[in-house]
PDB file of C-alpha atoms in Angstrom:
ATOM      1  CA  MET A  19    -102.362 -22.369  37.525  1.00 69.00           C
ATOM      2  CA  VAL A  20    -100.412 -22.435  34.248  1.00 73.00           C
ATOM      3  CA  LYS A  21    -101.749 -18.975  33.451  1.00 78.00           C
ATOM      4  CA  GLU A  22    -100.545 -17.768  36.810  1.00 76.00           C
ATOM      5  CA  VAL A  23     -97.056 -19.152  36.168  1.00 70.00           C
ATOM      6  CA  GLU A  24     -96.945 -17.459  32.775  1.00 80.00           C
ATOM      7  CA  LYS A  25     -98.208 -14.226  34.288  1.00 79.00           C
ATOM      8  CA  PHE A  26     -95.316 -14.050  36.756  1.00 78.00           C
ATOM      9  CA  LYS A  27     -92.617 -15.472  34.476  1.00 83.00           C
ATOM     10  CA  PRO A  28     -91.212 -12.078  33.363  1.00 83.00           C
ATOM     11  CA  GLU A  29     -91.062 -10.912  36.972  1.00 87.00           C
ATOM     12  CA  ASP A  30     -89.386 -14.170  38.042  1.00 85.00           C
ATOM     13  CA  ASN A  31     -86.797 -13.869  35.266  1.00 91.00           C
ATOM     14  CA  LYS A  32     -86.061 -10.274  36.247  1.00 92.00           C
ATOM     15  CA  PHE A  33     -85.579 -11.388  39.863  1.00 93.00           C
ATOM     16  CA  LYS A  34     -83.240 -14.223  38.807  1.00 94.00           C
ATOM     17  CA  GLU A  35     -81.136 -11.855  36.708  1.00 96.00           C
ATOM     18  CA  ARG A  36     -80.922  -9.375  39.590  1.00 95.00           C
ATOM     19  CA  ILE A  37     -79.742 -12.113  41.949  1.00 95.00           C
ATOM     20  CA  LYS A  38     -77.159 -13.322  39.423  1.00 97.00           C
ATOM     21  CA  ALA A  39     -75.761  -9.800  39.095  1.00 97.00           C
ATOM     22  CA  LYS A  40     -75.696  -9.379  42.880  1.00 96.00           C
ATOM     23  CA  ASN A  41     -73.933 -12.714  43.355  1.00 96.00           C
ATOM     24  CA  ALA A  42     -71.399 -11.901  40.639  1.00 97.00           C
ATOM     25  CA  LEU A  43     -70.506  -8.615  42.326  1.00 96.00           C
ATOM     26  CA  GLU A  44     -70.367 -10.218  45.752  1.00 96.00           C
ATOM     27  CA  GLY A  45     -68.169 -13.050  44.488  1.00 96.00           C
ATOM     28  CA  TYR A  46     -65.804 -10.667  42.732  1.00 96.00           C
ATOM     29  CA  ILE A  47     -65.420  -8.498  45.820  1.00 95.00           C
ATOM     30  CA  PHE A  48     -64.721 -11.401  48.155  1.00 94.00           C
ATOM     31  CA  ILE A  49     -62.212 -13.003  45.783  1.00 94.00           C
ATOM     32  CA  VAL A  50     -60.291  -9.741  45.440  1.00 94.00           C
ATOM     33  CA  LYS A  51     -60.570  -9.133  49.172  1.00 93.00           C
ATOM     34  CA  ALA A  52     -58.913 -12.518  49.805  1.00 93.00           C
ATOM     35  CA  ILE A  53     -55.929 -11.955  47.497  1.00 92.00           C
ATOM     36  CA  PRO A  54     -53.720 -10.187  50.087  1.00 91.00           C
ATOM     37  CA  ASN A  55     -53.952 -13.304  52.286  1.00 90.00           C
ATOM     38  CA  ASP A  56     -53.437 -15.810  49.461  1.00 90.00           C
ATOM     39  CA  PRO A  57     -50.043 -17.534  49.960  1.00 89.00           C
ATOM     40  CA  LYS A  58     -49.296 -17.221  46.222  1.00 85.00           C
ATOM     41  CA  PHE A  59     -49.595 -13.454  46.373  1.00 86.00           C
ATOM     42  CA  LYS A  60     -48.977 -12.445  49.985  1.00 84.00           C
ATOM     43  CA  GLU A  61     -45.285 -11.643  49.457  1.00 86.00           C
ATOM     44  CA  LYS A  62     -45.906  -9.983  46.083  1.00 86.00           C
ATOM     45  CA  ILE A  63     -48.208  -7.237  47.338  1.00 90.00           C
ATOM     46  CA  GLU A  64     -46.802  -3.880  48.323  1.00 91.00           C
ATOM     47  CA  GLU A  65     -48.197  -2.477  51.542  1.00 92.00           C
ATOM     48  CA  ALA A  66     -49.775   0.472  49.703  1.00 93.00           C
ATOM     49  CA  ASP A  67     -51.600  -1.900  47.341  1.00 93.00           C
ATOM     50  CA  ARG A  68     -52.723  -4.041  50.262  1.00 93.00           C
ATOM     51  CA  LYS A  69     -54.241  -0.971  51.916  1.00 93.00           C
ATOM     52  CA  VAL A  70     -55.975   0.073  48.701  1.00 93.00           C
ATOM     53  CA  ILE A  71     -57.461  -3.412  48.281  1.00 94.00           C
ATOM     54  CA  GLU A  72     -58.668  -3.340  51.887  1.00 94.00           C
ATOM     55  CA  GLU A  73     -60.163   0.155  51.552  1.00 94.00           C
ATOM     56  CA  ILE A  74     -61.901  -0.504  48.238  1.00 94.00           C
ATOM     57  CA  SER A  75     -63.142  -3.872  49.518  1.00 94.00           C
ATOM     58  CA  LYS A  76     -64.632  -2.189  52.567  1.00 95.00           C
ATOM     59  CA  VAL A  77     -66.398   0.383  50.401  1.00 95.00           C
ATOM     60  CA  ALA A  78     -67.669  -2.395  48.121  1.00 96.00           C
ATOM     61  CA  VAL A  79     -68.942  -4.539  51.015  1.00 96.00           C
ATOM     62  CA  ASP A  80     -70.597  -1.508  52.594  1.00 97.00           C
ATOM     63  CA  TRP A  81     -72.296  -0.707  49.284  1.00 96.00           C
ATOM     64  CA  LEU A  82     -73.560  -4.285  49.031  1.00 96.00           C
ATOM     65  CA  ASP A  83     -74.804  -4.264  52.616  1.00 96.00           C
ATOM     66  CA  ASN A  84     -76.696  -1.019  52.043  1.00 97.00           C
ATOM     67  CA  ASN A  85     -78.089  -1.904  48.600  1.00 96.00           C
ATOM     68  CA  GLN A  86     -79.398  -5.449  48.889  1.00 94.00           C
ATOM     69  CA  SER A  87     -82.464  -4.587  46.825  1.00 93.00           C
ATOM     70  CA  ALA A  88     -80.633  -2.726  44.049  1.00 96.00           C
ATOM     71  CA  GLU A  89     -81.536  -3.472  40.457  1.00 96.00           C
ATOM     72  CA  LYS A  90     -79.475  -5.656  38.124  1.00 96.00           C
ATOM     73  CA  LYS A  91     -78.019  -2.646  36.297  1.00 97.00           C
ATOM     74  CA  GLU A  92     -76.886  -1.100  39.576  1.00 97.00           C
ATOM     75  CA  PHE A  93     -75.005  -4.279  40.577  1.00 97.00           C
ATOM     76  CA  GLU A  94     -73.411  -4.493  37.125  1.00 97.00           C
ATOM     77  CA  TYR A  95     -72.464  -0.811  37.218  1.00 97.00           C
ATOM     78  CA  GLN A  96     -70.855  -1.179  40.637  1.00 97.00           C
ATOM     79  CA  GLN A  97     -68.953  -4.278  39.540  1.00 96.00           C
ATOM     80  CA  LYS A  98     -67.511  -2.450  36.531  1.00 97.00           C
ATOM     81  CA  ASN A  99     -66.487   0.445  38.763  1.00 96.00           C
ATOM     82  CA  PHE A 100     -64.796  -1.831  41.290  1.00 95.00           C
ATOM     83  CA  GLU A 101     -63.058  -3.749  38.492  1.00 95.00           C
ATOM     84  CA  LYS A 102     -61.659  -0.457  37.151  1.00 95.00           C
ATOM     85  CA  LEU A 103     -60.236   0.247  40.597  1.00 93.00           C
ATOM     86  CA  PHE A 104     -58.911  -3.247  41.305  1.00 94.00           C
ATOM     87  CA  ASN A 105     -57.564  -4.260  37.896  1.00 94.00           C
ATOM     88  CA  PRO A 106     -54.423  -2.070  37.874  1.00 93.00           C
ATOM     89  CA  ILE A 107     -53.456  -3.396  41.297  1.00 92.00           C
ATOM     90  CA  LEU A 108     -54.226  -7.000  40.357  1.00 90.00           C
ATOM     91  CA  THR A 109     -52.174  -6.668  37.187  1.00 92.00           C
ATOM     92  CA  LYS A 110     -49.162  -5.479  39.227  1.00 90.00           C
ATOM     93  CA  ILE A 111     -49.582  -8.352  41.679  1.00 88.00           C
ATOM     94  CA  TYR A 112     -49.765 -10.952  38.922  1.00 86.00           C
ATOM     95  CA  GLN A 113     -46.722  -9.451  37.182  1.00 89.00           C
ATOM     96  CA  ARG A 114     -44.732  -9.572  40.416  1.00 85.00           C
ATOM     97  CA  ALA A 115     -45.821 -13.152  40.901  1.00 82.00           C
ATOM     98  CA  GLY A 116     -44.510 -13.987  37.435  1.00 83.00           C
ATOM     99  CA  MET A 117     -47.911 -14.626  35.962  1.00 75.00           C
ATOM    100  CA  SER A 118     -49.002 -13.383  32.569  1.00 57.00           C
ATOM    101  CA  ARG A 119     -52.512 -12.813  33.730  1.00 50.00           C
ATOM    102  CA  ALA A 120     -54.748  -9.768  33.717  1.00 44.00           C
ATOM    103  CA  MET A 121     -58.313  -9.631  34.897  1.00 44.00           C
ATOM    104  CA  THR A 122     -60.666  -8.032  32.387  1.00 40.00           C
ATOM    105  CA  SER A 123     -63.953  -6.332  32.974  1.00 41.00           C
ATOM    106  CA  SER A 124     -65.658  -9.484  31.765  1.00 44.00           C
ATOM    107  CA  GLY A 125     -63.947 -11.513  34.489  1.00 46.00           C
ATOM    108  CA  ASP A 126     -61.938 -13.561  31.989  1.00 43.00           C
ATOM    109  CA  ALA A 127     -58.411 -14.523  32.897  1.00 43.00           C
ATOM    110  CA  SER A 128     -55.620 -16.085  30.895  1.00 38.00           C
ATOM    111  CA  ALA A 129     -53.515 -17.713  33.595  1.00 39.00           C
ATOM    112  CA  ALA A 130     -53.932 -21.262  34.741  1.00 38.00           C
ATOM    113  CA  SER A 131     -53.474 -20.512  38.432  1.00 43.00           C
ATOM    114  CA  GLY A 132     -54.543 -17.868  40.883  1.00 46.00           C
ATOM    115  CA  PRO A 133     -57.963 -16.627  41.854  1.00 48.00           C
ATOM    116  CA  THR A 134     -60.585 -16.467  39.164  1.00 51.00           C
ATOM    117  CA  VAL A 135     -63.955 -14.846  38.842  1.00 53.00           C
ATOM    118  CA  LYS A 136     -66.672 -16.678  36.990  1.00 52.00           C
ATOM    119  CA  LYS A 137     -69.761 -14.826  35.933  1.00 52.00           C
ATOM    120  CA  ASN A 138     -72.847 -16.949  35.580  1.00 52.00           C
ATOM    121  CA  TYR A 139     -74.829 -14.708  33.305  1.00 46.00           C
TER     122      TYR A 139
END
């Protein structure tokens, strides 16, 4: 039985890493998707930015729905792409809200309040 566990350990680790990447992307998308309705930011978002967030969020959710079995690298690649699209808008929102916060591609943030994204890998 121990041999069997060892035999499948690399495959199990690969699966865990894939799920972590999927969950990180999913969490990021849903946090960003919620920002237009967040009371701290609702009044600070221009209508054009709100529409862009909604459109990109829809594309991101559709991609997730259609790629549930994607590999870890694919989830990470998509997250970086969505971050590149969202970050300029999020930076404007935070500036309008009087926050000195900018989301980075690593998900780090410097402000004490507002939505945050935590990556678990």
